[in-house]
Amino acid sequence: MAEADRKLSNGAERIDFQTDPSRYRHWKLATDGEVGTLTMDVDENAPLFEGYQLKLNSYDLGVDIELADALERLRFEHPEVKVVLMRSGKPRVFCAGANIRMLAGATHPHKVNFCKFTNETRNSIEDASENSSQRTICVVTGSCAGGGYELALAADHIILTDDGSSTVSLPELPLLAVLPGTGGLTRVTDKRKVRRDHADVFCTTEEGVKGKRAVDWRLVDEIVSNTKLDQVVAERAKEFAAKSDRPGDAKGIALKPLKRERTKDGAKYSAVSVEYSRGERIATITLRGPDAAPPKSADEMAAQGAEFWPLRLARELDDAILDLRINELDTAVIVFKSEGDPEQVIAYDQFLEANAKHWLAREVMLKWKRVLKRVDLTSRSIVTLVEPGSCFAGTLAELVFAADRSYMLIGQMDGDNKPPAAIVLGEANTSGRLPMSNGLSRLATRFLDDQAQLDRVKAATGETLDAEAAEELGLVTFALDDIDWEDEIRVFLEERASFSADGLTGLEANLRFGGPETMETKIFARLTAWQNWIFQRPNAVGEEGALRRYGTGQKAVFDTKRV
Amino acid sequence: MAEADRKLSNGAERIDFQTDPSRYRHWKLATDGEVGTLTMDVDENAPLFEGYQLKLNSYDLGVDIELADALERLRFEHPEVKVVLMRSGKPRVFCAGANIRMLAGATHPHKVNFCKFTNETRNSIEDASENSSQRTICVVTGSCAGGGYELALAADHIILTDDGSSTVSLPELPLLAVLPGTGGLTRVTDKRKVRRDHADVFCTTEEGVKGKRAVDWRLVDEIVSNTKLDQVVAERAKEFAAKSDRPGDAKGIALKPLKRERTKDGAKYSAVSVEYSRGERIATITLRGPDAAPPKSADEMAAQGAEFWPLRLARELDDAILDLRINELDTAVIVFKSEGDPEQVIAYDQFLEANAKHWLAREVMLKWKRVLKRVDLTSRSIVTLVEPGSCFAGTLAELVFAADRSYMLIGQMDGDNKPPAAIVLGEANTSGRLPMSNGLSRLATRFLDDQAQLDRVKAATGETLDAEAAEELGLVTFALDDIDWEDEIRVFLEERASFSADGLTGLEANLRFGGPETMETKIFARLTAWQNWIFQRPNAVGEEGALRRYGTGQKAVFDTKRV
């Protein structure tokens, strides 16, 4: 079954990233005042694809889609939750990690997409801690292996039961000849600062580490006997909650289902539309600006809830990107367009900034940060077309700077009276509140060593910049008049589709992230790139490789050359 | 011929990294006072392997071995050379980059090793500039493509002739479906700070960029007409030389041929011996401490020249590592051992530190830095055994900290009267003068978040640390008594050889480099890992891939899935 596309077990044609707690099969989300609890209790008979069972709390993408959904709900629906306990609903096992039969049978693109999404989900746990004051405590009871321990590593605090049998482990290398690729290796060295030789022993010890050594080696924060576990967990929850600035008395908003209508060649959401030109391998994503002025007050914003334009747009764009990544593998280029009034977009940004201390405004801005990072990490060429009638202003202008290149029309199209293309910069672009994974704003990444130019750009905040001004400031790649526009862009799109898909993925992964590195960029480049390489090597995925032979009773046969 | 081992065109069985100017076929090294000139004039009929010609100043590993040798000689044999001009000896072409037929026919391990060595060579050009005050000016006449431009990127200053036809280009992606993988992408974004959308256009434009745009986009530093070229080059050489602290009146030392005797199962040098246990896939490298006390003066050191123990040992170790990397692919583990008097090693370190301002002492210390980095970047598991009679002190103790893990014997072996194993720390370990690629010392990397422990370790400088003390300070992984010693190590070595070779490469590439990232770590991880992935993908290396079809008249056929 390897490398063959498998059937989704729900009979659908596409993997859907939308879900809600009423449909969860694998996680339980409960809240009790300031404490939320996420219980992993995987239904082994509800795998995403046909052909395997999810035994021992092992997971596949379907399990992680529920987790990602639950994490979003904890942020938006539960502003009162200050600390989240992550627990297992099964006896004697916390989590066995990514399901091996799923991995063994997955196509290369599915493996890569699976790892990317699970990495983004674990990063969002850390984002909640750092930026939204919602901390996570992982309570490990039973064995916590591979991806299970990688999940624990995303938490602020790991408690391991000291029962003589509960362990943490990263057995991927000895067992499967692959890496702990969902952030595991990077978090071991860079987050938990496990000494490198201890990490070497840990990652090559199939049975894992337990008890005092797990604490001594910094693999967990504390060990607690079974009899004291409930008491210590309650104490830690209280301690972490006391340090949170989340409002205990606020009322959350419901993350209602997205309005989404699929067509044969795309999808229509309320503020986003996606069109696939599959023959040309192009996906055009058009974002629509707000229909009305921003709310008058934070209360009004909260009353609008999931309908509040910036939140609605962010959720729709996020879904469109996730859908495209995994369901439209042949897409070579994403073309971003927009329609609307740039001043209105800026007005919404200003509303959010004026209410930055309100929990919901903060969550909406952080959501945009995560969605834009998702764009940066999407392995498709990205081009943004700034045309008459578009609204690439403030937050939306980030899509100009996230693009591999951008084109802007000078003046108007012959016979068209839409207002000339304009870019308007705002605080969203210059304040650093929408950083890339490298920790810098997209503008700072763009002008990495040119502070003078960056200052000139900042000085233009609020101005309506036409194509020539935007090109002169270095905000767009090319400003073209309407005579050249269509041909230039057609040639670019054709050329892009003619290049090697893998070559472009590697090229863009390097060119998009100049400058400093962070744990996140290390996870998405260093760790992921090595894992992708290993996911192509016969020692893991060949007929005699470890991933394919696992559980067959046959030992893997390795090519012994060290490369 | 792809993926088959090819025959060396000199009829030898092993690739040899030792050469000297009398044997160069591809480079000319000339000096004139403070200016050195490296002229690339590749002999197309002298490829490393049979089966291809090196047309248009294209290169293979053989060409780069000469370059690496010439760069070392410029440092040691020519202290008076303050600036190096890198030029082409051919009309209308500077360098066409790595030879495509060589790449198309190379095994995966050879491609990876070739890229690693060329990257290290380019890094050494930057090391000469940053640390040895020997700057490089690249004078680009004619087309400078791919690896040719990557060579130029390593220089401090790039002059491009403005003749309407000379260009710089990175055509790897459009032409071959691979990356500019010898540091190219990283230096474009992080060193030259080319704007990311300009970089995108540049790296997808086969014909390259010339003239004013090359300067505007920061791809070169200046363009100069043919008629003014000699004058401007002379001026720039003078300017750069004026900023150098290299001694104009010092006399260099001759880098005489290494004393090396190959045996069936290893090699013996004057201070290094290598033993291959090929059945067990183990290479044991034993380093011998000095036979005599350090010289009395810097003059005496200069008189010893290449015989000066630290330099002799560094050159021998470097050769042993390079030989092992490319000629002994089946080796799973390198076991480092040493023999000698720790106090003598410390005495040599202290001599170097006392004479740190002397150009030769500086070069020797910098050579050790480069050799130790080469060890860090060697894709073999590394274990250091600290046994009775060993001399892991100061500089040599770095091999304990460079290892993936280390074992130290408590007390003496039954029936053996060698002095008990000891580690002695010195300035070499604590001052940061031997940094890893991540910019930190090996000890700082080891105790990444534990300043208190690092301080305790530093406080023990100069003490003779026995096994228990070393283990307590966290300097070794395990201290064992002689009852457990043999069994524990045997089990470890067997286990290591049983794991997937690729899995270990990926694991070690992640665990060895915690903490900050630098341009170097980005090159060796982010860029290299993506390139290695691409070097496994059918779009590049498959029967219908771009690398295989180049020059056949047939177009490559690509799998269009974006992963």
PDB file of C-alpha atoms in Angstrom, chain A residues 149-238:
ATOM      1  CA  TYR A 149       6.760  12.732  23.956  1.00  0.00           C
ATOM      2  CA  GLU A 150       7.026  15.392  21.242  1.00  0.00           C
ATOM      3  CA  LEU A 151       3.552  16.512  22.291  1.00  0.00           C
ATOM      4  CA  ALA A 152       4.693  16.640  25.918  1.00  0.00           C
ATOM      5  CA  LEU A 153       7.737  18.683  24.860  1.00  0.00           C
ATOM      6  CA  ALA A 154       5.422  21.417  23.606  1.00  0.00           C
ATOM      7  CA  ALA A 155       4.022  21.879  27.120  1.00  0.00           C
ATOM      8  CA  ASP A 156       5.390  24.313  29.701  1.00  0.00           C
ATOM      9  CA  HIS A 157       5.726  21.637  32.346  1.00  0.00           C
ATOM     10  CA  ILE A 158       5.975  17.855  32.154  1.00  0.00           C
ATOM     11  CA  ILE A 159       4.993  15.708  35.113  1.00  0.00           C
ATOM     12  CA  LEU A 160       5.910  12.027  34.866  1.00  0.00           C
ATOM     13  CA  THR A 161       4.352   9.488  37.183  1.00  0.00           C
ATOM     14  CA  ASP A 162       6.967   7.687  39.208  1.00  0.00           C
ATOM     15  CA  ASP A 163       5.446   4.240  39.157  1.00  0.00           C
ATOM     16  CA  GLY A 164       8.393   2.176  37.986  1.00  0.00           C
ATOM     17  CA  SER A 165       6.950   1.759  34.508  1.00  0.00           C
ATOM     18  CA  SER A 166       5.934   5.146  33.082  1.00  0.00           C
ATOM     19  CA  THR A 167       8.577   6.320  30.617  1.00  0.00           C
ATOM     20  CA  VAL A 168       9.315   8.972  28.091  1.00  0.00           C
ATOM     21  CA  SER A 169      11.102   7.906  24.915  1.00  0.00           C
ATOM     22  CA  LEU A 170      12.037   8.847  21.380  1.00  0.00           C
ATOM     23  CA  PRO A 171      12.418   5.379  19.841  1.00  0.00           C
ATOM     24  CA  GLU A 172      12.097   6.488  16.194  1.00  0.00           C
ATOM     25  CA  LEU A 173      15.708   5.940  15.254  1.00  0.00           C
ATOM     26  CA  PRO A 174      16.258   2.452  16.710  1.00  0.00           C
ATOM     27  CA  LEU A 175      12.757   1.271  15.849  1.00  0.00           C
ATOM     28  CA  LEU A 176      11.937   2.880  12.528  1.00  0.00           C
ATOM     29  CA  ALA A 177      15.144   4.423  11.164  1.00  0.00           C
ATOM     30  CA  VAL A 178      13.517   7.871  11.062  1.00  0.00           C
ATOM     31  CA  LEU A 179      13.831  10.976  13.242  1.00  0.00           C
ATOM     32  CA  PRO A 180      11.624  12.299  16.000  1.00  0.00           C
ATOM     33  CA  GLY A 181      10.547  14.826  13.419  1.00  0.00           C
ATOM     34  CA  THR A 182       7.698  16.692  15.023  1.00  0.00           C
ATOM     35  CA  GLY A 183      10.001  19.096  16.735  1.00  0.00           C
ATOM     36  CA  GLY A 184      11.357  16.429  19.066  1.00  0.00           C
ATOM     37  CA  LEU A 185      15.075  16.695  18.467  1.00  0.00           C
ATOM     38  CA  THR A 186      15.017  20.486  18.376  1.00  0.00           C
ATOM     39  CA  ARG A 187      13.012  20.812  21.575  1.00  0.00           C
ATOM     40  CA  VAL A 188      15.287  18.325  23.338  1.00  0.00           C
ATOM     41  CA  THR A 189      18.384  20.400  22.554  1.00  0.00           C
ATOM     42  CA  ASP A 190      17.048  23.959  22.344  1.00  0.00           C
ATOM     43  CA  LYS A 191      14.025  24.086  24.623  1.00  0.00           C
ATOM     44  CA  ARG A 192      14.789  21.586  27.351  1.00  0.00           C
ATOM     45  CA  LYS A 193      18.551  21.984  26.879  1.00  0.00           C
ATOM     46  CA  VAL A 194      19.232  18.310  27.412  1.00  0.00           C
ATOM     47  CA  ARG A 195      22.983  17.752  27.261  1.00  0.00           C
ATOM     48  CA  ARG A 196      23.893  16.511  23.805  1.00  0.00           C
ATOM     49  CA  ASP A 197      25.426  13.235  24.934  1.00  0.00           C
ATOM     50  CA  HIS A 198      22.442  12.526  27.176  1.00  0.00           C
ATOM     51  CA  ALA A 199      20.238  13.294  24.186  1.00  0.00           C
ATOM     52  CA  ASP A 200      22.280  10.846  22.125  1.00  0.00           C
ATOM     53  CA  VAL A 201      21.738   8.094  24.677  1.00  0.00           C
ATOM     54  CA  PHE A 202      18.060   8.977  25.078  1.00  0.00           C
ATOM     55  CA  CYS A 203      17.322   8.982  21.338  1.00  0.00           C
ATOM     56  CA  THR A 204      18.995   5.629  20.805  1.00  0.00           C
ATOM     57  CA  THR A 205      17.377   3.890  23.771  1.00  0.00           C
ATOM     58  CA  GLU A 206      14.214   2.237  22.531  1.00  0.00           C
ATOM     59  CA  GLU A 207      12.776   1.613  25.978  1.00  0.00           C
ATOM     60  CA  GLY A 208      13.145   5.221  27.076  1.00  0.00           C
ATOM     61  CA  VAL A 209      13.944   6.792  30.412  1.00  0.00           C
ATOM     62  CA  LYS A 210      11.970   6.859  33.642  1.00  0.00           C
ATOM     63  CA  GLY A 211      12.106   8.109  37.200  1.00  0.00           C
ATOM     64  CA  LYS A 212      14.967  10.177  38.581  1.00  0.00           C
ATOM     65  CA  ARG A 213      17.139   9.947  35.460  1.00  0.00           C
ATOM     66  CA  ALA A 214      14.323  11.567  33.452  1.00  0.00           C
ATOM     67  CA  VAL A 215      14.494  14.580  35.788  1.00  0.00           C
ATOM     68  CA  ASP A 216      18.305  14.602  36.040  1.00  0.00           C
ATOM     69  CA  TRP A 217      18.568  14.640  32.283  1.00  0.00           C
ATOM     70  CA  ARG A 218      15.948  17.427  32.031  1.00  0.00           C
ATOM     71  CA  LEU A 219      13.578  15.237  30.013  1.00  0.00           C
ATOM     72  CA  VAL A 220      10.718  15.981  32.412  1.00  0.00           C
ATOM     73  CA  ASP A 221      10.255  18.622  35.071  1.00  0.00           C
ATOM     74  CA  GLU A 222       9.224  16.422  37.954  1.00  0.00           C
ATOM     75  CA  ILE A 223       8.295  12.886  38.895  1.00  0.00           C
ATOM     76  CA  VAL A 224       5.359  12.274  41.182  1.00  0.00           C
ATOM     77  CA  SER A 225       4.090   9.091  42.752  1.00  0.00           C
ATOM     78  CA  ASN A 226       0.658   7.841  41.754  1.00  0.00           C
ATOM     79  CA  THR A 227      -0.787   8.558  45.167  1.00  0.00           C
ATOM     80  CA  LYS A 228       0.247  12.202  45.090  1.00  0.00           C
ATOM     81  CA  LEU A 229      -0.415  12.797  41.414  1.00  0.00           C
ATOM     82  CA  ASP A 230      -3.836  14.455  41.650  1.00  0.00           C
ATOM     83  CA  GLN A 231      -2.717  16.711  44.443  1.00  0.00           C
ATOM     84  CA  VAL A 232       0.474  17.848  42.668  1.00  0.00           C
ATOM     85  CA  VAL A 233      -1.323  18.394  39.369  1.00  0.00           C
ATOM     86  CA  ALA A 234      -3.902  20.569  41.116  1.00  0.00           C
ATOM     87  CA  GLU A 235      -1.140  22.560  42.828  1.00  0.00           C
ATOM     88  CA  ARG A 236       0.793  23.100  39.604  1.00  0.00           C
ATOM     89  CA  ALA A 237      -2.366  24.128  37.779  1.00  0.00           C
ATOM     90  CA  LYS A 238      -3.019  26.703  40.451  1.00  0.00           C
TER      91      LYS A 238
END
